[in-house]
Amino acid sequence: MADSGPWLTIVGIGEDGWDGLTAPARAAIESADSVMGAARHLSLLPERGAARRIVWPVPFADGVPMLLDRRGERVVMLASGDPFWFGAGSVVTRHLEPGEWIAHPAPSTLSLAAARLGWPVETIRSVGLHARPIETLRPHLVPGRRVLALMRDGAAVPGLAAWLVDQGFGDSVLTVLEALGGPRERVRRTTAAALDGTDIAHPVVVAIEPAGDGRALPCASGLDDDWFAHDGQITKRPVRALALSALAPRAGELLWDIGTGSGSVAIEWLLSDPTTRAIGFERDPDRLARARDNALRLGVERLELVEGDALDRLADRPHPDAVFVGGGLSRPLVEALRGLPRCRLVAHAVTLETEALLAECHARFGGELLRIELAQARPLGTKRGWKASYPIVQWRVAW
């Protein structure tokens, strides 16, 4: 092997095995010193060649150091289909320098599924449930949407169907596509409520056409409060919508939610784009647990929760792009946040004392100060009247 060339070749392999590989992929396998892959992938290769065959261990992460220890050899890593679409390729290459590897992808199970169904790939929501919680699907349960879910194995499919029934989407049409592209291929169509899946083969992807009486998550900020379990300490829907508008989430950005409570602001920040991240700081362990449950139930994985006083726990955290303080802002906290580079801050005040602090901060540091006064219609005897909520002052600033 030339010193300047890649030592690792990542080969995507489908159910058609050797016959489906490109000529460069075959040549890499035939000239390799070692071939690593799952037992199922290795079994798809012909019994020839001098390469040492190494079964990738479970859990997958245990195999990465084994692979890296073979630097200096000509190594082939086998992966399912396209290694960089819900595959193992990126897990490995994050440990490598550019130029250390070359990849030969094959059609992915998801691509094959779309081709069998005649679904345009650009309109489908694809979800990898082989390594993620089933609740990840929750934001995508919308009638009219098409979803492809890559499953861990055949035994996981009945669990998916039962969960859809529990969410009120038992009428969803499921197309179960097994071992696509190979001699074991099978495609079956049913509903979530009627699925009988005791003999589903791996690899398997389930095409979901959501239907039923379940609630669909809106796309706009300001979810109804009853989407969140809470103890009354929650940024209410209209105010939360204004807070999210002021925070202005963008793809890839990180939010610090200080005093996260039910986690509602952080969760809606994360629902805005699949690449956003959030860290919630909360003193109360019960509220922290509730925020964690809310995030899981609404299909959000990227919420990191930190217990304790925020001032004591901010150090060594990745710098945020935006910070939300729903209450309890103090001068020491403002000074700590002032040290953050290129950050947007949105803070709310309900009490006169915190409102005075926001007015002082606005005078010193600029930004925008907004007073929010809301009233809702409530019964008043036999008629109705307006019941006002406590006014909220919002300070929005960037530095």
mmCIF file of C-alpha atoms in Angstrom:
data_model
loop_
_atom_site.group_PDB
_atom_site.id
_atom_site.type_symbol
_atom_site.label_atom_id
_atom_site.label_comp_id
_atom_site.label_asym_id
_atom_site.label_seq_id
_atom_site.Cartn_x
_atom_site.Cartn_y
_atom_site.Cartn_z
ATOM 1 C CA MET A 1 0.000 0.000 0.000
ATOM 2 C CA ALA A 2 1.364 3.428 -0.928
ATOM 3 C CA ASP A 3 1.978 5.713 2.016
ATOM 4 C CA SER A 4 -0.155 8.430 0.433
ATOM 5 C CA GLY A 5 -3.120 6.200 -0.344
ATOM 6 C CA PRO A 6 -6.083 5.208 1.823
ATOM 7 C CA TRP A 7 -5.617 2.155 4.002
ATOM 8 C CA LEU A 8 -9.358 1.655 4.570
ATOM 9 C CA THR A 9 -12.001 0.876 1.963
ATOM 10 C CA ILE A 10 -15.627 1.098 3.126
ATOM 11 C CA VAL A 11 -17.796 -1.130 0.966
ATOM 12 C CA GLY A 12 -21.562 -0.981 1.013
ATOM 13 C CA ILE A 13 -23.085 -4.391 0.369
ATOM 14 C CA GLY A 14 -26.695 -5.313 -0.264
ATOM 15 C CA GLU A 15 -28.695 -8.519 -0.081
ATOM 16 C CA ASP A 16 -27.500 -9.381 -3.605
ATOM 17 C CA GLY A 17 -24.022 -9.817 -2.146
ATOM 18 C CA TRP A 18 -21.022 -10.216 -4.411
ATOM 19 C CA ASP A 19 -23.081 -9.942 -7.607
ATOM 20 C CA GLY A 20 -24.247 -6.453 -6.650
ATOM 21 C CA LEU A 21 -20.782 -5.024 -5.951
ATOM 22 C CA THR A 22 -18.983 -2.738 -8.375
ATOM 23 C CA ALA A 23 -15.689 -3.785 -9.915
ATOM 24 C CA PRO A 24 -13.656 -1.414 -7.664
ATOM 25 C CA ALA A 25 -15.398 -2.779 -4.568
ATOM 26 C CA ARG A 26 -14.649 -6.373 -5.585
ATOM 27 C CA ALA A 27 -11.026 -5.506 -6.333
ATOM 28 C CA ALA A 28 -10.613 -3.911 -2.885
ATOM 29 C CA ILE A 29 -11.966 -7.042 -1.175
ATOM 30 C CA GLU A 30 -9.805 -9.377 -3.256
ATOM 31 C CA SER A 31 -6.621 -7.419 -2.465
ATOM 32 C CA ALA A 32 -7.357 -6.744 1.223
ATOM 33 C CA ASP A 33 -5.325 -8.072 4.132
ATOM 34 C CA SER A 34 -8.397 -7.999 6.386
ATOM 35 C CA VAL A 35 -12.153 -7.720 5.859
ATOM 36 C CA MET A 36 -14.288 -6.616 8.816
ATOM 37 C CA GLY A 37 -18.059 -6.744 8.926
ATOM 38 C CA ALA A 38 -21.106 -8.187 10.597
ATOM 39 C CA ALA A 39 -21.454 -11.947 10.284
ATOM 40 C CA ARG A 40 -24.391 -11.429 7.898
ATOM 41 C CA HIS A 41 -22.291 -9.249 5.621
ATOM 42 C CA LEU A 42 -19.319 -11.621 5.645
ATOM 43 C CA SER A 43 -21.623 -14.515 4.720
ATOM 44 C CA LEU A 44 -22.543 -12.693 1.507
ATOM 45 C CA LEU A 45 -18.966 -12.948 0.204
ATOM 46 C CA PRO A 46 -17.703 -15.950 -1.768
ATOM 47 C CA GLU A 47 -15.352 -18.347 -0.002
ATOM 48 C CA ARG A 48 -12.194 -17.227 -1.733
ATOM 49 C CA GLY A 49 -9.331 -14.813 -1.218
ATOM 50 C CA ALA A 50 -6.564 -14.662 1.370
ATOM 51 C CA ALA A 51 -8.002 -11.810 3.461
ATOM 52 C CA ARG A 52 -8.528 -12.457 7.142
ATOM 53 C CA ARG A 53 -12.233 -12.206 7.983
ATOM 54 C CA ILE A 54 -13.050 -10.446 11.251
ATOM 55 C CA VAL A 55 -16.590 -10.381 12.644
ATOM 56 C CA TRP A 56 -17.572 -6.914 13.855
ATOM 57 C CA PRO A 57 -18.541 -7.156 17.546
ATOM 58 C CA VAL A 58 -21.706 -6.009 19.303
ATOM 59 C CA PRO A 59 -22.063 -3.250 20.417
ATOM 60 C CA PHE A 60 -20.844 -1.598 17.237
ATOM 61 C CA ALA A 61 -18.623 0.908 19.083
ATOM 62 C CA ASP A 62 -16.413 -1.942 20.323
ATOM 63 C CA GLY A 63 -15.315 -2.648 16.762
ATOM 64 C CA VAL A 64 -14.008 0.849 16.024
ATOM 65 C CA PRO A 65 -10.731 0.508 18.007
ATOM 66 C CA MET A 66 -10.256 -2.965 16.502
ATOM 67 C CA LEU A 67 -10.486 -1.404 13.053
ATOM 68 C CA LEU A 68 -8.178 1.516 13.885
ATOM 69 C CA ASP A 69 -5.566 -0.884 15.241
ATOM 70 C CA ARG A 70 -5.196 -2.263 11.709
ATOM 71 C CA ARG A 71 -3.805 0.977 10.273
ATOM 72 C CA GLY A 72 -0.988 0.055 7.924
ATOM 73 C CA GLU A 73 -2.875 -2.911 6.486
ATOM 74 C CA ARG A 74 -5.193 -2.931 3.497
ATOM 75 C CA VAL A 75 -8.535 -3.175 5.283
ATOM 76 C CA VAL A 76 -12.081 -3.454 3.945
ATOM 77 C CA MET A 77 -15.016 -2.584 6.172
ATOM 78 C CA LEU A 78 -18.373 -3.974 5.055
ATOM 79 C CA ALA A 79 -21.541 -2.004 5.792
ATOM 80 C CA SER A 80 -25.164 -2.207 4.715
ATOM 81 C CA GLY A 81 -26.060 -0.438 1.488
ATOM 82 C CA ASP A 82 -24.980 3.192 1.594
ATOM 83 C CA PRO A 83 -22.630 3.480 4.611
ATOM 84 C CA PHE A 84 -23.290 7.227 4.895
ATOM 85 C CA TRP A 85 -27.096 7.165 4.993
ATOM 86 C CA PHE A 86 -28.084 6.022 8.481
ATOM 87 C CA GLY A 87 -25.046 3.768 8.182
ATOM 88 C CA ALA A 88 -21.790 3.029 9.942
ATOM 89 C CA GLY A 89 -19.559 5.057 7.646
ATOM 90 C CA SER A 90 -19.660 8.368 9.504
ATOM 91 C CA VAL A 91 -19.195 6.647 12.874
ATOM 92 C CA VAL A 92 -15.842 5.351 11.674
ATOM 93 C CA THR A 93 -14.625 8.244 9.537
ATOM 94 C CA ARG A 94 -14.962 10.757 12.382
ATOM 95 C CA HIS A 95 -11.885 9.008 13.817
ATOM 96 C CA LEU A 96 -9.916 9.342 10.564
ATOM 97 C CA GLU A 97 -8.105 12.046 8.651
ATOM 98 C CA PRO A 98 -9.139 12.949 5.109
ATOM 99 C CA GLY A 99 -7.391 10.644 2.677
ATOM 100 C CA GLU A 100 -7.333 7.634 4.997
ATOM 101 C CA TRP A 101 -10.377 6.011 3.410
ATOM 102 C CA ILE A 102 -12.282 5.497 0.201
ATOM 103 C CA ALA A 103 -15.917 4.381 0.005
ATOM 104 C CA HIS A 104 -17.955 2.367 -2.482
ATOM 105 C CA PRO A 105 -21.628 2.722 -1.516
ATOM 106 C CA ALA A 106 -24.412 0.458 -2.726
ATOM 107 C CA PRO A 107 -28.114 1.311 -2.926
ATOM 108 C CA SER A 108 -29.423 1.703 0.618
ATOM 109 C CA THR A 109 -32.393 -0.194 1.995
ATOM 110 C CA LEU A 110 -34.241 3.139 2.128
ATOM 111 C CA SER A 111 -33.521 3.868 -1.537
ATOM 112 C CA LEU A 112 -34.645 0.389 -2.537
ATOM 113 C CA ALA A 113 -37.829 0.820 -0.499
ATOM 114 C CA ALA A 114 -38.628 4.132 -2.204
ATOM 115 C CA ALA A 115 -38.037 2.484 -5.591
ATOM 116 C CA ARG A 116 -40.373 -0.425 -4.777
ATOM 117 C CA LEU A 117 -43.104 1.943 -3.605
ATOM 118 C CA GLY A 118 -42.653 4.562 -6.311
ATOM 119 C CA TRP A 119 -42.193 7.267 -3.683
ATOM 120 C CA PRO A 120 -40.040 10.298 -4.607
ATOM 121 C CA VAL A 121 -37.119 10.282 -2.173
ATOM 122 C CA GLU A 122 -37.062 14.073 -1.804
ATOM 123 C CA THR A 123 -40.571 14.085 -0.314
ATOM 124 C CA ILE A 124 -40.085 11.265 2.213
ATOM 125 C CA ARG A 125 -39.058 11.596 5.857
ATOM 126 C CA SER A 126 -36.522 8.851 6.583
ATOM 127 C CA VAL A 127 -35.873 7.800 10.184
ATOM 128 C CA GLY A 128 -33.307 5.306 11.467
ATOM 129 C CA LEU A 129 -35.042 3.454 14.298
ATOM 130 C CA HIS A 130 -32.340 0.770 14.393
ATOM 131 C CA ALA A 131 -30.394 2.924 16.852
ATOM 132 C CA ARG A 132 -32.903 5.539 18.037
ATOM 133 C CA PRO A 133 -36.009 5.574 20.259
ATOM 134 C CA ILE A 134 -39.292 4.833 18.547
ATOM 135 C CA GLU A 135 -40.605 8.204 19.807
ATOM 136 C CA THR A 136 -38.342 9.853 17.206
ATOM 137 C CA LEU A 137 -41.245 9.282 14.842
ATOM 138 C CA ARG A 138 -43.661 11.481 16.823
ATOM 139 C CA PRO A 139 -43.140 14.776 14.938
ATOM 140 C CA HIS A 140 -43.677 12.968 11.622
ATOM 141 C CA LEU A 141 -47.084 11.439 12.425
ATOM 142 C CA VAL A 142 -49.075 13.708 10.166
ATOM 143 C CA PRO A 143 -51.766 12.435 7.774
ATOM 144 C CA GLY A 144 -50.529 12.814 4.222
ATOM 145 C CA ARG A 145 -46.857 12.481 5.125
ATOM 146 C CA ARG A 146 -44.843 9.443 4.031
ATOM 147 C CA VAL A 147 -42.217 8.016 6.365
ATOM 148 C CA LEU A 148 -39.606 5.297 5.899
ATOM 149 C CA ALA A 149 -38.420 3.765 9.171
ATOM 150 C CA LEU A 150 -35.326 1.577 9.167
ATOM 151 C CA MET A 151 -35.818 -1.013 11.918
ATOM 152 C CA ARG A 152 -33.323 -2.793 14.169
ATOM 153 C CA ASP A 153 -34.711 -6.211 13.192
ATOM 154 C CA GLY A 154 -37.954 -7.956 12.344
ATOM 155 C CA ALA A 155 -38.895 -8.379 15.998
ATOM 156 C CA ALA A 156 -39.030 -4.573 16.402
ATOM 157 C CA VAL A 157 -41.804 -4.119 13.822
ATOM 158 C CA PRO A 158 -44.727 -5.293 16.024
ATOM 159 C CA GLY A 159 -43.545 -2.858 18.695
ATOM 160 C CA LEU A 160 -43.692 -0.049 16.143
ATOM 161 C CA ALA A 161 -47.239 -1.019 15.165
ATOM 162 C CA ALA A 162 -48.373 -1.184 18.803
ATOM 163 C CA TRP A 163 -46.859 2.236 19.513
ATOM 164 C CA LEU A 164 -48.671 3.743 16.509
ATOM 165 C CA VAL A 165 -51.946 2.321 17.837
ATOM 166 C CA ASP A 166 -51.226 3.847 21.270
ATOM 167 C CA GLN A 167 -50.640 7.242 19.637
ATOM 168 C CA GLY A 168 -54.018 7.094 17.889
ATOM 169 C CA PHE A 169 -52.591 6.181 14.478
ATOM 170 C CA GLY A 170 -53.754 2.567 14.296
ATOM 171 C CA ASP A 171 -55.274 3.193 10.833
ATOM 172 C CA SER A 172 -51.828 3.989 9.414
ATOM 173 C CA VAL A 173 -50.969 1.894 6.372
ATOM 174 C CA LEU A 174 -47.722 -0.009 6.888
ATOM 175 C CA THR A 175 -45.737 -1.570 4.076
ATOM 176 C CA VAL A 176 -43.167 -3.965 5.505
ATOM 177 C CA LEU A 177 -40.240 -4.434 3.110
ATOM 178 C CA GLU A 178 -37.872 -7.262 3.995
ATOM 179 C CA ALA A 179 -34.409 -8.186 2.658
ATOM 180 C CA LEU A 180 -34.768 -5.900 -0.353
ATOM 181 C CA GLY A 181 -32.607 -6.642 -3.395
ATOM 182 C CA GLY A 182 -31.923 -10.273 -2.569
ATOM 183 C CA PRO A 183 -33.493 -13.710 -2.940
ATOM 184 C CA ARG A 184 -35.355 -13.372 0.399
ATOM 185 C CA GLU A 185 -37.113 -10.147 -0.603
ATOM 186 C CA ARG A 186 -40.727 -9.843 0.519
ATOM 187 C CA VAL A 187 -43.152 -6.909 0.620
ATOM 188 C CA ARG A 188 -46.364 -6.961 2.696
ATOM 189 C CA ARG A 189 -49.000 -4.293 3.249
ATOM 190 C CA THR A 190 -51.285 -3.953 6.263
ATOM 191 C CA THR A 191 -52.361 -1.426 8.901
ATOM 192 C CA ALA A 192 -50.740 -0.791 12.252
ATOM 193 C CA ALA A 193 -53.783 -2.177 14.053
ATOM 194 C CA ALA A 194 -53.887 -5.355 11.943
ATOM 195 C CA LEU A 195 -50.172 -6.146 11.703
ATOM 196 C CA ASP A 196 -49.226 -9.740 12.502
ATOM 197 C CA GLY A 197 -45.461 -9.803 12.376
ATOM 198 C CA THR A 198 -43.984 -12.945 13.843
ATOM 199 C CA ASP A 199 -41.889 -13.895 10.801
ATOM 200 C CA ILE A 200 -40.392 -10.605 9.589
ATOM 201 C CA ALA A 201 -36.906 -10.958 8.117
ATOM 202 C CA HIS A 202 -33.946 -8.640 8.610
ATOM 203 C CA PRO A 203 -32.955 -6.173 7.156
ATOM 204 C CA VAL A 204 -36.336 -4.508 7.217
ATOM 205 C CA VAL A 205 -37.746 -1.068 6.557
ATOM 206 C CA VAL A 206 -41.336 -0.049 7.265
ATOM 207 C CA ALA A 207 -43.108 2.481 5.068
ATOM 208 C CA ILE A 208 -45.656 4.420 7.109
ATOM 209 C CA GLU A 209 -48.610 6.394 5.779
ATOM 210 C CA PRO A 210 -49.987 7.997 8.959
ATOM 211 C CA ALA A 211 -53.749 7.886 9.465
ATOM 212 C CA GLY A 212 -56.082 7.885 12.431
ATOM 213 C CA ASP A 213 -57.427 10.132 15.152
ATOM 214 C CA GLY A 214 -54.061 10.877 16.793
ATOM 215 C CA ARG A 215 -52.880 14.451 17.285
ATOM 216 C CA ALA A 216 -50.405 15.805 14.791
ATOM 217 C CA LEU A 217 -47.691 18.131 16.060
ATOM 218 C CA PRO A 218 -48.027 21.593 14.477
ATOM 219 C CA CYS A 219 -45.028 23.061 12.652
ATOM 220 C CA ALA A 220 -45.423 26.569 14.102
ATOM 221 C CA SER A 221 -43.999 27.622 17.459
ATOM 222 C CA GLY A 222 -46.394 27.779 20.379
ATOM 223 C CA LEU A 223 -47.679 24.249 20.990
ATOM 224 C CA ASP A 224 -50.718 23.928 23.211
ATOM 225 C CA ASP A 225 -49.683 23.631 26.846
ATOM 226 C CA ASP A 226 -51.224 20.178 27.177
ATOM 227 C CA TRP A 227 -48.505 18.725 24.949
ATOM 228 C CA PHE A 228 -46.258 19.123 28.001
ATOM 229 C CA ALA A 229 -46.549 17.580 31.458
ATOM 230 C CA HIS A 230 -45.895 20.378 33.968
ATOM 231 C CA ASP A 231 -46.547 21.553 37.518
ATOM 232 C CA GLY A 232 -47.780 24.978 36.495
ATOM 233 C CA GLN A 233 -44.257 26.329 35.942
ATOM 234 C CA ILE A 234 -44.390 26.530 32.168
ATOM 235 C CA THR A 235 -43.960 29.325 29.660
ATOM 236 C CA LYS A 236 -47.528 29.496 28.372
ATOM 237 C CA ARG A 237 -48.310 28.996 24.699
ATOM 238 C CA PRO A 238 -48.665 32.623 23.484
ATOM 239 C CA VAL A 239 -45.636 33.794 25.475
ATOM 240 C CA ARG A 240 -43.628 30.764 24.343
ATOM 241 C CA ALA A 241 -44.403 31.588 20.717
ATOM 242 C CA LEU A 242 -43.105 35.129 21.278
ATOM 243 C CA ALA A 243 -40.018 33.769 23.046
ATOM 244 C CA LEU A 244 -39.206 31.391 20.170
ATOM 245 C CA SER A 245 -39.708 34.187 17.677
ATOM 246 C CA ALA A 246 -37.261 36.359 19.640
ATOM 247 C CA LEU A 247 -34.754 33.522 20.038
ATOM 248 C CA ALA A 248 -34.914 32.954 16.245
ATOM 249 C CA PRO A 249 -33.535 29.382 16.055
ATOM 250 C CA ARG A 250 -31.364 28.555 13.061
ATOM 251 C CA ALA A 251 -30.090 25.242 11.763
ATOM 252 C CA GLY A 252 -27.220 23.812 13.801
ATOM 253 C CA GLU A 253 -27.522 26.300 16.681
ATOM 254 C CA LEU A 254 -27.251 25.569 20.412
ATOM 255 C CA LEU A 255 -29.658 26.982 23.020
ATOM 256 C CA TRP A 256 -29.098 27.321 26.747
ATOM 257 C CA ASP A 257 -32.496 27.178 28.480
ATOM 258 C CA ILE A 258 -31.874 28.434 32.020
ATOM 259 C CA GLY A 259 -34.581 27.361 34.441
ATOM 260 C CA THR A 260 -35.964 24.941 31.862
ATOM 261 C CA GLY A 261 -38.926 23.792 33.986
ATOM 262 C CA SER A 262 -41.042 21.539 31.769
ATOM 263 C CA GLY A 263 -38.535 21.960 28.941
ATOM 264 C CA SER A 264 -41.164 23.495 26.665
ATOM 265 C CA VAL A 265 -38.991 26.261 25.176
ATOM 266 C CA ALA A 266 -35.992 23.984 24.643
ATOM 267 C CA ILE A 267 -38.165 21.262 23.105
ATOM 268 C CA GLU A 268 -39.793 23.652 20.668
ATOM 269 C CA TRP A 269 -36.348 25.022 19.788
ATOM 270 C CA LEU A 270 -35.294 21.446 18.943
ATOM 271 C CA LEU A 271 -38.457 20.754 16.961
ATOM 272 C CA SER A 272 -37.671 23.740 14.719
ATOM 273 C CA ASP A 273 -34.866 21.895 12.900
ATOM 274 C CA PRO A 274 -33.284 18.423 13.237
ATOM 275 C CA THR A 275 -29.792 19.897 13.584
ATOM 276 C CA THR A 276 -30.483 22.234 16.526
ATOM 277 C CA ARG A 277 -29.258 21.372 20.043
ATOM 278 C CA ALA A 278 -30.216 22.530 23.532
ATOM 279 C CA ILE A 279 -28.975 22.357 27.107
ATOM 280 C CA GLY A 280 -31.538 22.837 29.868
ATOM 281 C CA PHE A 281 -30.460 23.953 33.347
ATOM 282 C CA GLU A 282 -32.846 23.248 36.223
ATOM 283 C CA ARG A 283 -32.468 23.156 40.019
ATOM 284 C CA ASP A 284 -35.530 21.020 40.756
ATOM 285 C CA PRO A 285 -34.904 17.295 40.062
ATOM 286 C CA ASP A 286 -38.620 16.585 39.616
ATOM 287 C CA ARG A 287 -38.908 19.247 36.925
ATOM 288 C CA LEU A 288 -35.735 17.952 35.319
ATOM 289 C CA ALA A 289 -37.225 14.447 35.115
ATOM 290 C CA ARG A 290 -40.462 15.889 33.725
ATOM 291 C CA ALA A 291 -38.565 17.796 31.028
ATOM 292 C CA ARG A 292 -36.720 14.616 30.098
ATOM 293 C CA ASP A 293 -40.017 12.713 29.768
ATOM 294 C CA ASN A 294 -41.566 15.512 27.711
ATOM 295 C CA ALA A 295 -38.619 15.499 25.319
ATOM 296 C CA LEU A 296 -38.774 11.733 24.851
ATOM 297 C CA ARG A 297 -42.547 11.697 24.333
ATOM 298 C CA LEU A 298 -42.339 14.407 21.663
ATOM 299 C CA GLY A 299 -39.515 12.662 19.821
ATOM 300 C CA VAL A 300 -36.677 15.003 20.804
ATOM 301 C CA GLU A 301 -33.290 13.432 21.550
ATOM 302 C CA ARG A 302 -30.917 16.361 21.490
ATOM 303 C CA LEU A 303 -31.856 17.902 24.857
ATOM 304 C CA GLU A 304 -29.063 17.706 27.421
ATOM 305 C CA LEU A 305 -30.322 18.361 30.944
ATOM 306 C CA VAL A 306 -28.136 19.689 33.761
ATOM 307 C CA GLU A 307 -29.255 19.694 37.398
ATOM 308 C CA GLY A 308 -28.237 22.540 39.688
ATOM 309 C CA ASP A 309 -27.904 26.294 39.814
ATOM 310 C CA ALA A 310 -27.051 27.571 36.337
ATOM 311 C CA LEU A 311 -24.338 29.944 37.588
ATOM 312 C CA ASP A 312 -22.484 26.977 39.050
ATOM 313 C CA ARG A 313 -22.928 24.770 35.985
ATOM 314 C CA LEU A 314 -22.287 27.050 33.002
ATOM 315 C CA ALA A 315 -18.533 26.607 32.984
ATOM 316 C CA ASP A 316 -17.059 24.211 30.429
ATOM 317 C CA ARG A 317 -20.321 23.973 28.496
ATOM 318 C CA PRO A 318 -20.186 24.561 24.742
ATOM 319 C CA HIS A 319 -20.882 28.207 23.967
ATOM 320 C CA PRO A 320 -24.513 28.799 22.988
ATOM 321 C CA ASP A 321 -25.832 30.736 20.039
ATOM 322 C CA ALA A 322 -28.868 31.771 22.088
ATOM 323 C CA VAL A 323 -29.892 31.823 25.767
ATOM 324 C CA PHE A 324 -33.387 31.864 27.225
ATOM 325 C CA VAL A 325 -34.027 32.825 30.855
ATOM 326 C CA GLY A 326 -37.687 32.315 31.659
ATOM 327 C CA GLY A 327 -37.433 33.758 35.160
ATOM 328 C CA GLY A 328 -34.983 34.320 37.962
ATOM 329 C CA LEU A 329 -32.570 36.548 36.082
ATOM 330 C CA SER A 330 -29.995 38.144 38.389
ATOM 331 C CA ARG A 331 -27.115 40.578 38.017
ATOM 332 C CA PRO A 332 -24.474 37.844 38.488
ATOM 333 C CA LEU A 333 -26.177 35.765 35.792
ATOM 334 C CA VAL A 334 -26.293 38.739 33.420
ATOM 335 C CA GLU A 335 -22.577 39.364 33.978
ATOM 336 C CA ALA A 336 -21.806 35.693 33.353
ATOM 337 C CA LEU A 337 -23.796 35.714 30.127
ATOM 338 C CA ARG A 338 -22.136 38.971 29.046
ATOM 339 C CA GLY A 339 -18.902 37.023 28.738
ATOM 340 C CA LEU A 340 -20.323 34.786 26.010
ATOM 341 C CA PRO A 341 -19.141 35.639 22.493
ATOM 342 C CA ARG A 342 -21.723 36.287 19.759
ATOM 343 C CA CYS A 343 -24.799 35.306 21.684
ATOM 344 C CA ARG A 344 -28.515 36.208 21.579
ATOM 345 C CA LEU A 345 -30.264 36.532 24.941
ATOM 346 C CA VAL A 346 -34.002 36.533 25.609
ATOM 347 C CA ALA A 347 -35.067 37.031 29.245
ATOM 348 C CA HIS A 348 -38.547 37.239 30.744
ATOM 349 C CA ALA A 349 -39.631 38.965 33.927
ATOM 350 C CA VAL A 350 -42.884 38.677 35.862
ATOM 351 C CA THR A 351 -41.970 40.266 39.203
ATOM 352 C CA LEU A 352 -41.405 43.998 39.676
ATOM 353 C CA GLU A 353 -37.881 43.329 40.936
ATOM 354 C CA THR A 354 -36.843 41.379 37.820
ATOM 355 C CA GLU A 355 -38.655 43.872 35.601
ATOM 356 C CA ALA A 356 -36.565 46.660 37.141
ATOM 357 C CA LEU A 357 -33.410 44.649 36.438
ATOM 358 C CA LEU A 358 -34.427 44.190 32.798
ATOM 359 C CA ALA A 359 -35.061 47.930 32.478
ATOM 360 C CA GLU A 360 -31.599 48.601 33.906
ATOM 361 C CA CYS A 361 -29.988 46.067 31.556
ATOM 362 C CA HIS A 362 -31.807 47.554 28.599
ATOM 363 C CA ALA A 363 -30.468 50.995 29.478
ATOM 364 C CA ARG A 364 -26.900 49.671 29.871
ATOM 365 C CA PHE A 365 -26.648 47.121 27.049
ATOM 366 C CA GLY A 366 -29.355 48.067 24.571
ATOM 367 C CA GLY A 367 -31.555 45.570 22.779
ATOM 368 C CA GLU A 368 -35.348 45.543 22.748
ATOM 369 C CA LEU A 369 -37.744 45.717 25.674
ATOM 370 C CA LEU A 370 -41.267 44.393 25.149
ATOM 371 C CA ARG A 371 -44.187 44.357 27.565
ATOM 372 C CA ILE A 372 -46.627 41.505 26.934
ATOM 373 C CA GLU A 373 -50.155 41.810 28.329
ATOM 374 C CA LEU A 374 -52.615 39.042 27.559
ATOM 375 C CA ALA A 375 -56.215 38.393 28.553
ATOM 376 C CA GLN A 376 -58.447 35.397 27.909
ATOM 377 C CA ALA A 377 -62.233 35.167 27.799
ATOM 378 C CA ARG A 378 -63.597 33.473 30.925
ATOM 379 C CA PRO A 379 -67.114 32.905 32.329
ATOM 380 C CA LEU A 380 -68.422 35.895 34.271
ATOM 381 C CA GLY A 381 -71.718 34.937 35.823
ATOM 382 C CA THR A 382 -73.996 34.002 32.942
ATOM 383 C CA LYS A 383 -71.848 35.925 30.468
ATOM 384 C CA ARG A 384 -68.145 36.205 29.651
ATOM 385 C CA GLY A 385 -65.411 38.663 30.472
ATOM 386 C CA TRP A 386 -61.707 39.186 30.043
ATOM 387 C CA LYS A 387 -59.352 37.741 32.652
ATOM 388 C CA ALA A 388 -55.907 39.292 32.433
ATOM 389 C CA SER A 389 -52.698 37.361 33.074
ATOM 390 C CA TYR A 390 -49.711 38.865 34.834
ATOM 391 C CA PRO A 391 -47.886 41.124 32.373
ATOM 392 C CA ILE A 392 -44.532 39.821 31.176
ATOM 393 C CA VAL A 393 -41.546 41.938 30.183
ATOM 394 C CA GLN A 394 -39.236 40.517 27.554
ATOM 395 C CA TRP A 395 -35.683 41.736 27.021
ATOM 396 C CA ARG A 396 -34.036 40.725 23.775
ATOM 397 C CA VAL A 397 -30.409 41.573 23.095
ATOM 398 C CA ALA A 398 -27.442 40.311 21.091
ATOM 399 C CA TRP A 399 -23.748 40.830 21.742
#
